[in-house]
Amino acid sequence: MAKLRYLGHAAFYIEGEGLKALIDPFLSQNPWNIAKPEDFTDINYIFVTHGHGDHLGDAIEIAKRTGATIVSIFETASYCGSKGANIHAMHIGGTYQFPFGRVKLTPAAHGSAIVEGDKIIYGGNPCGIIIEVDGKNLYHAGDTGLIADMELLGRYENIDVALLPIGGNFTMDPRDAAIAAEMIKPKVAIPMHYKTWPVIDKDPEEFKKLAEEKGVKVEIVNPGQEYEF
């Protein structure tokens, strides 16, 4: 079985046949303080949903140290490549068959600026990512508001696990995330991107209640915990 470990905020470690990966590895500056970049020595892929510092995080450092390939939207991937990381650039709607399984980038409603000192660098469009591992489809929504495109995921993508932001202010709140879950129709939804800072201090139990009222199973995976799927 594939497994994931929640590292707090929107960061996850995923492991399955042929895959040892991080998603949005915001670690060294993450207030949850679950893991450090140096904890990961055997990583082959890093998935980045957009260029904001709390998602790009330590991706470049980890990729350069381990040789992992950063998979992201073209502009963010190109930025990482300019810093010496191995990259695989994609774009929204694009799919690619990696050795471990299929990856597809999906729309997200957010921003993607990369802040480097006093410079703002264009990071391209934000995205969500569908990752096939051990024959299961994992969807990481990235940072996003509620968008109608999510209904297409429910109709065509057969999502097994959906990782959905619920913190509000920058992303969906529990109400909108529950609506998203209803549209996506995953076998299980897992909330993320909450309680990192006071401005996103939302209760995952509220999301669980609202989503399960709509017929979607929810697992609350606390930071540091693992989940097999």
PDB file of C-alpha atoms in Angstrom:
ATOM      1  CA  MET A   1       0.000   0.000   0.000  1.00  0.00           C
ATOM      2  CA  ALA A   2       1.053   3.575  -0.620  1.00  0.00           C
ATOM      3  CA  LYS A   3       1.383   5.834   2.383  1.00  0.00           C
ATOM      4  CA  LEU A   4       1.612   9.506   3.138  1.00  0.00           C
ATOM      5  CA  ARG A   5       2.865  11.421   6.141  1.00  0.00           C
ATOM      6  CA  TYR A   6       1.490  14.856   6.931  1.00  0.00           C
ATOM      7  CA  LEU A   7       4.300  17.295   7.688  1.00  0.00           C
ATOM      8  CA  GLY A   8       2.076  20.234   8.598  1.00  0.00           C
ATOM      9  CA  HIS A   9       0.644  23.092   6.513  1.00  0.00           C
ATOM     10  CA  ALA A  10       0.510  21.702   2.926  1.00  0.00           C
ATOM     11  CA  ALA A  11       3.638  19.531   3.120  1.00  0.00           C
ATOM     12  CA  PHE A  12       3.488  15.745   2.701  1.00  0.00           C
ATOM     13  CA  TYR A  13       5.837  12.811   2.257  1.00  0.00           C
ATOM     14  CA  ILE A  14       4.528  10.088  -0.074  1.00  0.00           C
ATOM     15  CA  GLU A  15       5.912   6.615  -0.531  1.00  0.00           C
ATOM     16  CA  GLY A  16       4.893   3.850  -2.904  1.00  0.00           C
ATOM     17  CA  GLU A  17       6.338   1.517  -5.534  1.00  0.00           C
ATOM     18  CA  GLY A  18       9.107   3.484  -7.244  1.00  0.00           C
ATOM     19  CA  LEU A  19       8.230   6.713  -5.442  1.00  0.00           C
ATOM     20  CA  LYS A  20       9.680   8.470  -2.419  1.00  0.00           C
ATOM     21  CA  ALA A  21       8.517  12.036  -2.731  1.00  0.00           C
ATOM     22  CA  LEU A  22       7.703  15.291  -1.039  1.00  0.00           C
ATOM     23  CA  ILE A  23       4.874  17.650  -1.895  1.00  0.00           C
ATOM     24  CA  ASP A  24       5.287  21.367  -1.118  1.00  0.00           C
ATOM     25  CA  PRO A  25       8.204  20.782   1.295  1.00  0.00           C
ATOM     26  CA  PHE A  26       7.882  23.832   3.554  1.00  0.00           C
ATOM     27  CA  LEU A  27       9.953  22.394   6.404  1.00  0.00           C
ATOM     28  CA  SER A  28      12.712  24.560   7.897  1.00  0.00           C
ATOM     29  CA  GLN A  29      10.428  27.568   8.453  1.00  0.00           C
ATOM     30  CA  ASN A  30       7.255  25.581   9.121  1.00  0.00           C
ATOM     31  CA  PRO A  31       5.753  26.463  12.543  1.00  0.00           C
ATOM     32  CA  TRP A  32       4.570  22.850  12.910  1.00  0.00           C
ATOM     33  CA  ASN A  33       8.234  21.780  13.088  1.00  0.00           C
ATOM     34  CA  ILE A  34       7.474  18.162  12.156  1.00  0.00           C
ATOM     35  CA  ALA A  35      10.516  17.478   9.966  1.00  0.00           C
ATOM     36  CA  LYS A  36      13.720  19.117   8.765  1.00  0.00           C
ATOM     37  CA  PRO A  37      15.091  19.154   5.206  1.00  0.00           C
ATOM     38  CA  GLU A  38      18.070  17.029   6.262  1.00  0.00           C
ATOM     39  CA  ASP A  39      15.702  14.278   7.446  1.00  0.00           C
ATOM     40  CA  PHE A  40      15.128  13.368   3.793  1.00  0.00           C
ATOM     41  CA  THR A  41      18.104  11.659   2.164  1.00  0.00           C
ATOM     42  CA  ASP A  42      16.401   9.184  -0.181  1.00  0.00           C
ATOM     43  CA  ILE A  43      13.933  11.227  -2.234  1.00  0.00           C
ATOM     44  CA  ASN A  44      13.441  10.835  -5.991  1.00  0.00           C
ATOM     45  CA  TYR A  45      10.718  13.428  -6.704  1.00  0.00           C
ATOM     46  CA  ILE A  46       9.507  16.711  -5.237  1.00  0.00           C
ATOM     47  CA  PHE A  47       6.155  18.111  -6.348  1.00  0.00           C
ATOM     48  CA  VAL A  48       5.581  21.863  -6.009  1.00  0.00           C
ATOM     49  CA  THR A  49       2.132  23.373  -6.549  1.00  0.00           C
ATOM     50  CA  HIS A  50       3.259  27.011  -6.770  1.00  0.00           C
ATOM     51  CA  GLY A  51       6.053  29.413  -5.977  1.00  0.00           C
ATOM     52  CA  HIS A  52       4.985  30.879  -2.639  1.00  0.00           C
ATOM     53  CA  GLY A  53       7.583  30.346   0.067  1.00  0.00           C
ATOM     54  CA  ASP A  54       5.293  28.220   2.239  1.00  0.00           C
ATOM     55  CA  HIS A  55       5.014  25.709  -0.634  1.00  0.00           C
ATOM     56  CA  LEU A  56       8.259  25.913  -2.607  1.00  0.00           C
ATOM     57  CA  GLY A  57       9.888  25.856   0.807  1.00  0.00           C
ATOM     58  CA  ASP A  58      13.083  23.787   0.909  1.00  0.00           C
ATOM     59  CA  ALA A  59      12.512  22.066  -2.444  1.00  0.00           C
ATOM     60  CA  ILE A  60      15.641  23.381  -4.143  1.00  0.00           C
ATOM     61  CA  GLU A  61      17.962  22.542  -1.255  1.00  0.00           C
ATOM     62  CA  ILE A  62      16.567  19.014  -0.933  1.00  0.00           C
ATOM     63  CA  ALA A  63      16.647  18.409  -4.695  1.00  0.00           C
ATOM     64  CA  LYS A  64      20.249  19.522  -5.047  1.00  0.00           C
ATOM     65  CA  ARG A  65      21.360  17.384  -2.105  1.00  0.00           C
ATOM     66  CA  THR A  66      19.470  14.220  -3.042  1.00  0.00           C
ATOM     67  CA  GLY A  67      19.307  14.465  -6.837  1.00  0.00           C
ATOM     68  CA  ALA A  68      15.502  14.424  -6.713  1.00  0.00           C
ATOM     69  CA  THR A  69      13.586  15.877  -9.651  1.00  0.00           C
ATOM     70  CA  ILE A  70      11.308  18.840  -8.975  1.00  0.00           C
ATOM     71  CA  VAL A  71       8.010  18.540 -10.849  1.00  0.00           C
ATOM     72  CA  SER A  72       6.074  21.779 -11.140  1.00  0.00           C
ATOM     73  CA  ILE A  73       4.431  24.310 -13.408  1.00  0.00           C
ATOM     74  CA  PHE A  74       6.835  25.480 -16.151  1.00  0.00           C
ATOM     75  CA  GLU A  75       7.783  28.847 -14.657  1.00  0.00           C
ATOM     76  CA  THR A  76       8.340  27.598 -11.098  1.00  0.00           C
ATOM     77  CA  ALA A  77      10.239  24.553 -12.387  1.00  0.00           C
ATOM     78  CA  SER A  78      12.413  26.798 -14.566  1.00  0.00           C
ATOM     79  CA  TYR A  79      13.243  28.957 -11.551  1.00  0.00           C
ATOM     80  CA  CYS A  80      14.312  25.834  -9.639  1.00  0.00           C
ATOM     81  CA  GLY A  81      16.379  24.707 -12.603  1.00  0.00           C
ATOM     82  CA  SER A  82      18.175  28.057 -12.681  1.00  0.00           C
ATOM     83  CA  LYS A  83      19.274  27.346  -9.105  1.00  0.00           C
ATOM     84  CA  GLY A  84      20.809  24.014 -10.064  1.00  0.00           C
ATOM     85  CA  ALA A  85      17.981  21.566  -9.342  1.00  0.00           C
ATOM     86  CA  ASN A  86      16.878  18.733 -11.623  1.00  0.00           C
ATOM     87  CA  ILE A  87      13.438  19.586 -12.987  1.00  0.00           C
ATOM     88  CA  HIS A  88      10.537  18.252 -14.990  1.00  0.00           C
ATOM     89  CA  ALA A  89       8.376  21.166 -16.150  1.00  0.00           C
ATOM     90  CA  MET A  90       4.673  20.691 -16.906  1.00  0.00           C
ATOM     91  CA  HIS A  91       1.595  22.852 -17.360  1.00  0.00           C
ATOM     92  CA  ILE A  92      -2.062  22.795 -16.359  1.00  0.00           C
ATOM     93  CA  GLY A  93      -3.969  20.008 -18.075  1.00  0.00           C
ATOM     94  CA  GLY A  94      -0.727  18.286 -18.999  1.00  0.00           C
ATOM     95  CA  THR A  95      -0.083  14.678 -18.065  1.00  0.00           C
ATOM     96  CA  TYR A  96       3.121  12.652 -18.026  1.00  0.00           C
ATOM     97  CA  GLN A  97       3.803   8.986 -17.385  1.00  0.00           C
ATOM     98  CA  PHE A  98       6.640   8.736 -14.871  1.00  0.00           C
ATOM     99  CA  PRO A  99       8.199   5.366 -13.924  1.00  0.00           C
ATOM    100  CA  PHE A 100       5.989   5.200 -10.805  1.00  0.00           C
ATOM    101  CA  GLY A 101       2.746   6.362 -12.480  1.00  0.00           C
ATOM    102  CA  ARG A 102       0.857   9.185 -14.154  1.00  0.00           C
ATOM    103  CA  VAL A 103       1.005  12.824 -13.034  1.00  0.00           C
ATOM    104  CA  LYS A 104      -1.433  15.531 -14.094  1.00  0.00           C
ATOM    105  CA  LEU A 105      -1.485  19.230 -13.218  1.00  0.00           C
ATOM    106  CA  THR A 106      -4.914  20.702 -12.538  1.00  0.00           C
ATOM    107  CA  PRO A 107      -6.233  24.266 -12.216  1.00  0.00           C
ATOM    108  CA  ALA A 108      -6.038  26.154  -8.928  1.00  0.00           C
ATOM    109  CA  ALA A 109      -7.295  29.661  -8.117  1.00  0.00           C
ATOM    110  CA  HIS A 110      -4.484  31.426  -6.280  1.00  0.00           C
ATOM    111  CA  GLY A 111      -1.165  33.245  -6.953  1.00  0.00           C
ATOM    112  CA  SER A 112       2.381  32.000  -7.505  1.00  0.00           C
ATOM    113  CA  ALA A 113       4.901  34.806  -7.003  1.00  0.00           C
ATOM    114  CA  ILE A 114       8.387  33.782  -5.921  1.00  0.00           C
ATOM    115  CA  VAL A 115       9.915  36.272  -3.490  1.00  0.00           C
ATOM    116  CA  GLU A 116      13.705  36.472  -3.644  1.00  0.00           C
ATOM    117  CA  GLY A 117      15.053  39.226  -1.430  1.00  0.00           C
ATOM    118  CA  ASP A 118      13.455  42.433  -2.683  1.00  0.00           C
ATOM    119  CA  LYS A 119      12.544  40.881  -6.049  1.00  0.00           C
ATOM    120  CA  ILE A 120       9.213  39.379  -7.071  1.00  0.00           C
ATOM    121  CA  ILE A 121       9.652  36.671  -9.696  1.00  0.00           C
ATOM    122  CA  TYR A 122       6.792  35.385 -11.838  1.00  0.00           C
ATOM    123  CA  GLY A 123       6.104  31.807 -10.813  1.00  0.00           C
ATOM    124  CA  GLY A 124       3.490  30.947 -13.426  1.00  0.00           C
ATOM    125  CA  ASN A 125       0.024  29.643 -12.668  1.00  0.00           C
ATOM    126  CA  PRO A 126      -0.641  27.829  -9.395  1.00  0.00           C
ATOM    127  CA  CYS A 127      -1.825  24.265  -9.781  1.00  0.00           C
ATOM    128  CA  GLY A 128      -3.111  21.156  -8.122  1.00  0.00           C
ATOM    129  CA  ILE A 129      -1.414  17.819  -8.766  1.00  0.00           C
ATOM    130  CA  ILE A 130      -2.829  14.334  -9.338  1.00  0.00           C
ATOM    131  CA  ILE A 131      -0.208  11.682  -8.588  1.00  0.00           C
ATOM    132  CA  GLU A 132      -0.785   8.025  -9.436  1.00  0.00           C
ATOM    133  CA  VAL A 133       1.028   5.723  -7.034  1.00  0.00           C
ATOM    134  CA  ASP A 134       0.447   1.981  -6.561  1.00  0.00           C
ATOM    135  CA  GLY A 135      -2.566   2.289  -8.863  1.00  0.00           C
ATOM    136  CA  LYS A 136      -4.241   4.919  -6.648  1.00  0.00           C
ATOM    137  CA  ASN A 137      -4.867   8.560  -7.515  1.00  0.00           C
ATOM    138  CA  LEU A 138      -3.787  11.121  -4.940  1.00  0.00           C
ATOM    139  CA  TYR A 139      -4.935  14.703  -5.505  1.00  0.00           C
ATOM    140  CA  HIS A 140      -3.160  17.576  -3.762  1.00  0.00           C
ATOM    141  CA  ALA A 141      -5.231  20.687  -4.444  1.00  0.00           C
ATOM    142  CA  GLY A 142      -2.458  23.155  -3.642  1.00  0.00           C
ATOM    143  CA  ASP A 143      -3.668  26.545  -2.492  1.00  0.00           C
ATOM    144  CA  THR A 144      -6.994  27.254  -4.132  1.00  0.00           C
ATOM    145  CA  GLY A 145     -10.403  28.735  -3.792  1.00  0.00           C
ATOM    146  CA  LEU A 146     -13.496  26.758  -4.739  1.00  0.00           C
ATOM    147  CA  ILE A 147     -13.642  26.398  -8.528  1.00  0.00           C
ATOM    148  CA  ALA A 148     -16.078  24.647 -10.846  1.00  0.00           C
ATOM    149  CA  ASP A 149     -13.231  22.722 -12.510  1.00  0.00           C
ATOM    150  CA  MET A 150     -13.245  20.431  -9.475  1.00  0.00           C
ATOM    151  CA  GLU A 151     -16.439  18.860 -10.746  1.00  0.00           C
ATOM    152  CA  LEU A 152     -14.495  17.504 -13.717  1.00  0.00           C
ATOM    153  CA  LEU A 153     -12.162  15.701 -11.320  1.00  0.00           C
ATOM    154  CA  GLY A 154     -15.166  13.975  -9.811  1.00  0.00           C
ATOM    155  CA  ARG A 155     -16.448  12.952 -13.229  1.00  0.00           C
ATOM    156  CA  TYR A 156     -13.245  11.761 -14.879  1.00  0.00           C
ATOM    157  CA  GLU A 157     -10.278  11.317 -12.526  1.00  0.00           C
ATOM    158  CA  ASN A 158     -11.367   8.663  -9.990  1.00  0.00           C
ATOM    159  CA  ILE A 159      -9.643  10.313  -7.041  1.00  0.00           C
ATOM    160  CA  ASP A 160      -8.831   7.974  -4.157  1.00  0.00           C
ATOM    161  CA  VAL A 161      -7.429  10.560  -1.731  1.00  0.00           C
ATOM    162  CA  ALA A 162      -8.000  14.327  -1.920  1.00  0.00           C
ATOM    163  CA  LEU A 163      -5.822  16.671   0.143  1.00  0.00           C
ATOM    164  CA  LEU A 164      -7.844  19.869   0.489  1.00  0.00           C
ATOM    165  CA  PRO A 165      -6.968  23.237   2.065  1.00  0.00           C
ATOM    166  CA  ILE A 166      -9.524  24.385   4.653  1.00  0.00           C
ATOM    167  CA  GLY A 167      -7.869  27.341   6.388  1.00  0.00           C
ATOM    168  CA  GLY A 168      -9.762  30.169   4.710  1.00  0.00           C
ATOM    169  CA  ASN A 169      -8.306  33.670   4.117  1.00  0.00           C
ATOM    170  CA  PHE A 170      -5.828  32.463   1.457  1.00  0.00           C
ATOM    171  CA  THR A 171      -7.765  29.340   0.357  1.00  0.00           C
ATOM    172  CA  MET A 172     -11.064  27.550   0.781  1.00  0.00           C
ATOM    173  CA  ASP A 173     -12.571  27.481   4.262  1.00  0.00           C
ATOM    174  CA  PRO A 174     -14.299  24.371   5.701  1.00  0.00           C
ATOM    175  CA  ARG A 175     -17.608  25.189   3.997  1.00  0.00           C
ATOM    176  CA  ASP A 176     -16.102  25.666   0.541  1.00  0.00           C
ATOM    177  CA  ALA A 177     -13.751  22.706   0.997  1.00  0.00           C
ATOM    178  CA  ALA A 178     -16.754  20.502   1.795  1.00  0.00           C
ATOM    179  CA  ILE A 179     -18.419  21.646  -1.431  1.00  0.00           C
ATOM    180  CA  ALA A 180     -15.193  20.886  -3.285  1.00  0.00           C
ATOM    181  CA  ALA A 181     -15.102  17.410  -1.745  1.00  0.00           C
ATOM    182  CA  GLU A 182     -18.669  16.801  -2.889  1.00  0.00           C
ATOM    183  CA  MET A 183     -17.671  17.731  -6.461  1.00  0.00           C
ATOM    184  CA  ILE A 184     -14.401  15.761  -6.495  1.00  0.00           C
ATOM    185  CA  LYS A 185     -16.002  12.608  -5.007  1.00  0.00           C
ATOM    186  CA  PRO A 186     -12.809  11.116  -3.520  1.00  0.00           C
ATOM    187  CA  LYS A 187     -12.910   7.886  -1.583  1.00  0.00           C
ATOM    188  CA  VAL A 188     -11.471   9.898   1.294  1.00  0.00           C
ATOM    189  CA  ALA A 189     -10.706  13.587   1.853  1.00  0.00           C
ATOM    190  CA  ILE A 190      -7.949  14.820   4.164  1.00  0.00           C
ATOM    191  CA  PRO A 191      -7.841  18.456   5.313  1.00  0.00           C
ATOM    192  CA  MET A 192      -4.635  20.505   5.156  1.00  0.00           C
ATOM    193  CA  HIS A 193      -3.412  24.111   5.256  1.00  0.00           C
ATOM    194  CA  TYR A 194      -4.972  25.079   8.582  1.00  0.00           C
ATOM    195  CA  LYS A 195      -3.812  26.271  12.035  1.00  0.00           C
ATOM    196  CA  THR A 196      -0.300  27.108  10.809  1.00  0.00           C
ATOM    197  CA  TRP A 197      -0.923  30.750  11.723  1.00  0.00           C
ATOM    198  CA  PRO A 198      -3.829  32.491  13.509  1.00  0.00           C
ATOM    199  CA  VAL A 199      -5.213  33.819  10.209  1.00  0.00           C
ATOM    200  CA  ILE A 200      -5.952  30.230   9.072  1.00  0.00           C
ATOM    201  CA  ASP A 201      -7.026  28.836  12.448  1.00  0.00           C
ATOM    202  CA  LYS A 202      -9.862  26.613  11.247  1.00  0.00           C
ATOM    203  CA  ASP A 203     -11.177  23.419  12.865  1.00  0.00           C
ATOM    204  CA  PRO A 204     -10.772  20.249  10.769  1.00  0.00           C
ATOM    205  CA  GLU A 205     -13.694  18.728  12.671  1.00  0.00           C
ATOM    206  CA  GLU A 206     -15.946  21.378  11.104  1.00  0.00           C
ATOM    207  CA  PHE A 207     -14.786  20.311   7.645  1.00  0.00           C
ATOM    208  CA  LYS A 208     -15.299  16.641   8.537  1.00  0.00           C
ATOM    209  CA  LYS A 209     -18.873  17.285   9.670  1.00  0.00           C
ATOM    210  CA  LEU A 210     -19.796  19.353   6.608  1.00  0.00           C
ATOM    211  CA  ALA A 211     -18.168  16.978   4.102  1.00  0.00           C
ATOM    212  CA  GLU A 212     -19.613  13.826   5.657  1.00  0.00           C
ATOM    213  CA  GLU A 213     -23.067  15.408   5.549  1.00  0.00           C
ATOM    214  CA  LYS A 214     -22.483  15.533   1.782  1.00  0.00           C
ATOM    215  CA  GLY A 215     -21.508  11.862   1.657  1.00  0.00           C
ATOM    216  CA  VAL A 216     -17.708  12.230   1.557  1.00  0.00           C
ATOM    217  CA  LYS A 217     -15.600  10.257   4.012  1.00  0.00           C
ATOM    218  CA  VAL A 218     -13.032  12.387   5.845  1.00  0.00           C
ATOM    219  CA  GLU A 219      -9.876  11.317   7.680  1.00  0.00           C
ATOM    220  CA  ILE A 220      -8.217  13.906   9.878  1.00  0.00           C
ATOM    221  CA  VAL A 221      -4.501  13.138   9.683  1.00  0.00           C
ATOM    222  CA  ASN A 222      -2.744  15.264  12.262  1.00  0.00           C
ATOM    223  CA  PRO A 223       0.712  16.715  11.517  1.00  0.00           C
ATOM    224  CA  GLY A 224       3.277  13.979  12.036  1.00  0.00           C
ATOM    225  CA  GLN A 225       0.810  11.138  11.434  1.00  0.00           C
ATOM    226  CA  GLU A 226       0.803   8.640   8.562  1.00  0.00           C
ATOM    227  CA  TYR A 227      -2.066   7.381   6.411  1.00  0.00           C
ATOM    228  CA  GLU A 228      -2.028   4.306   4.177  1.00  0.00           C
ATOM    229  CA  PHE A 229      -4.176   4.096   1.051  1.00  0.00           C
TER     230      PHE A 229
END
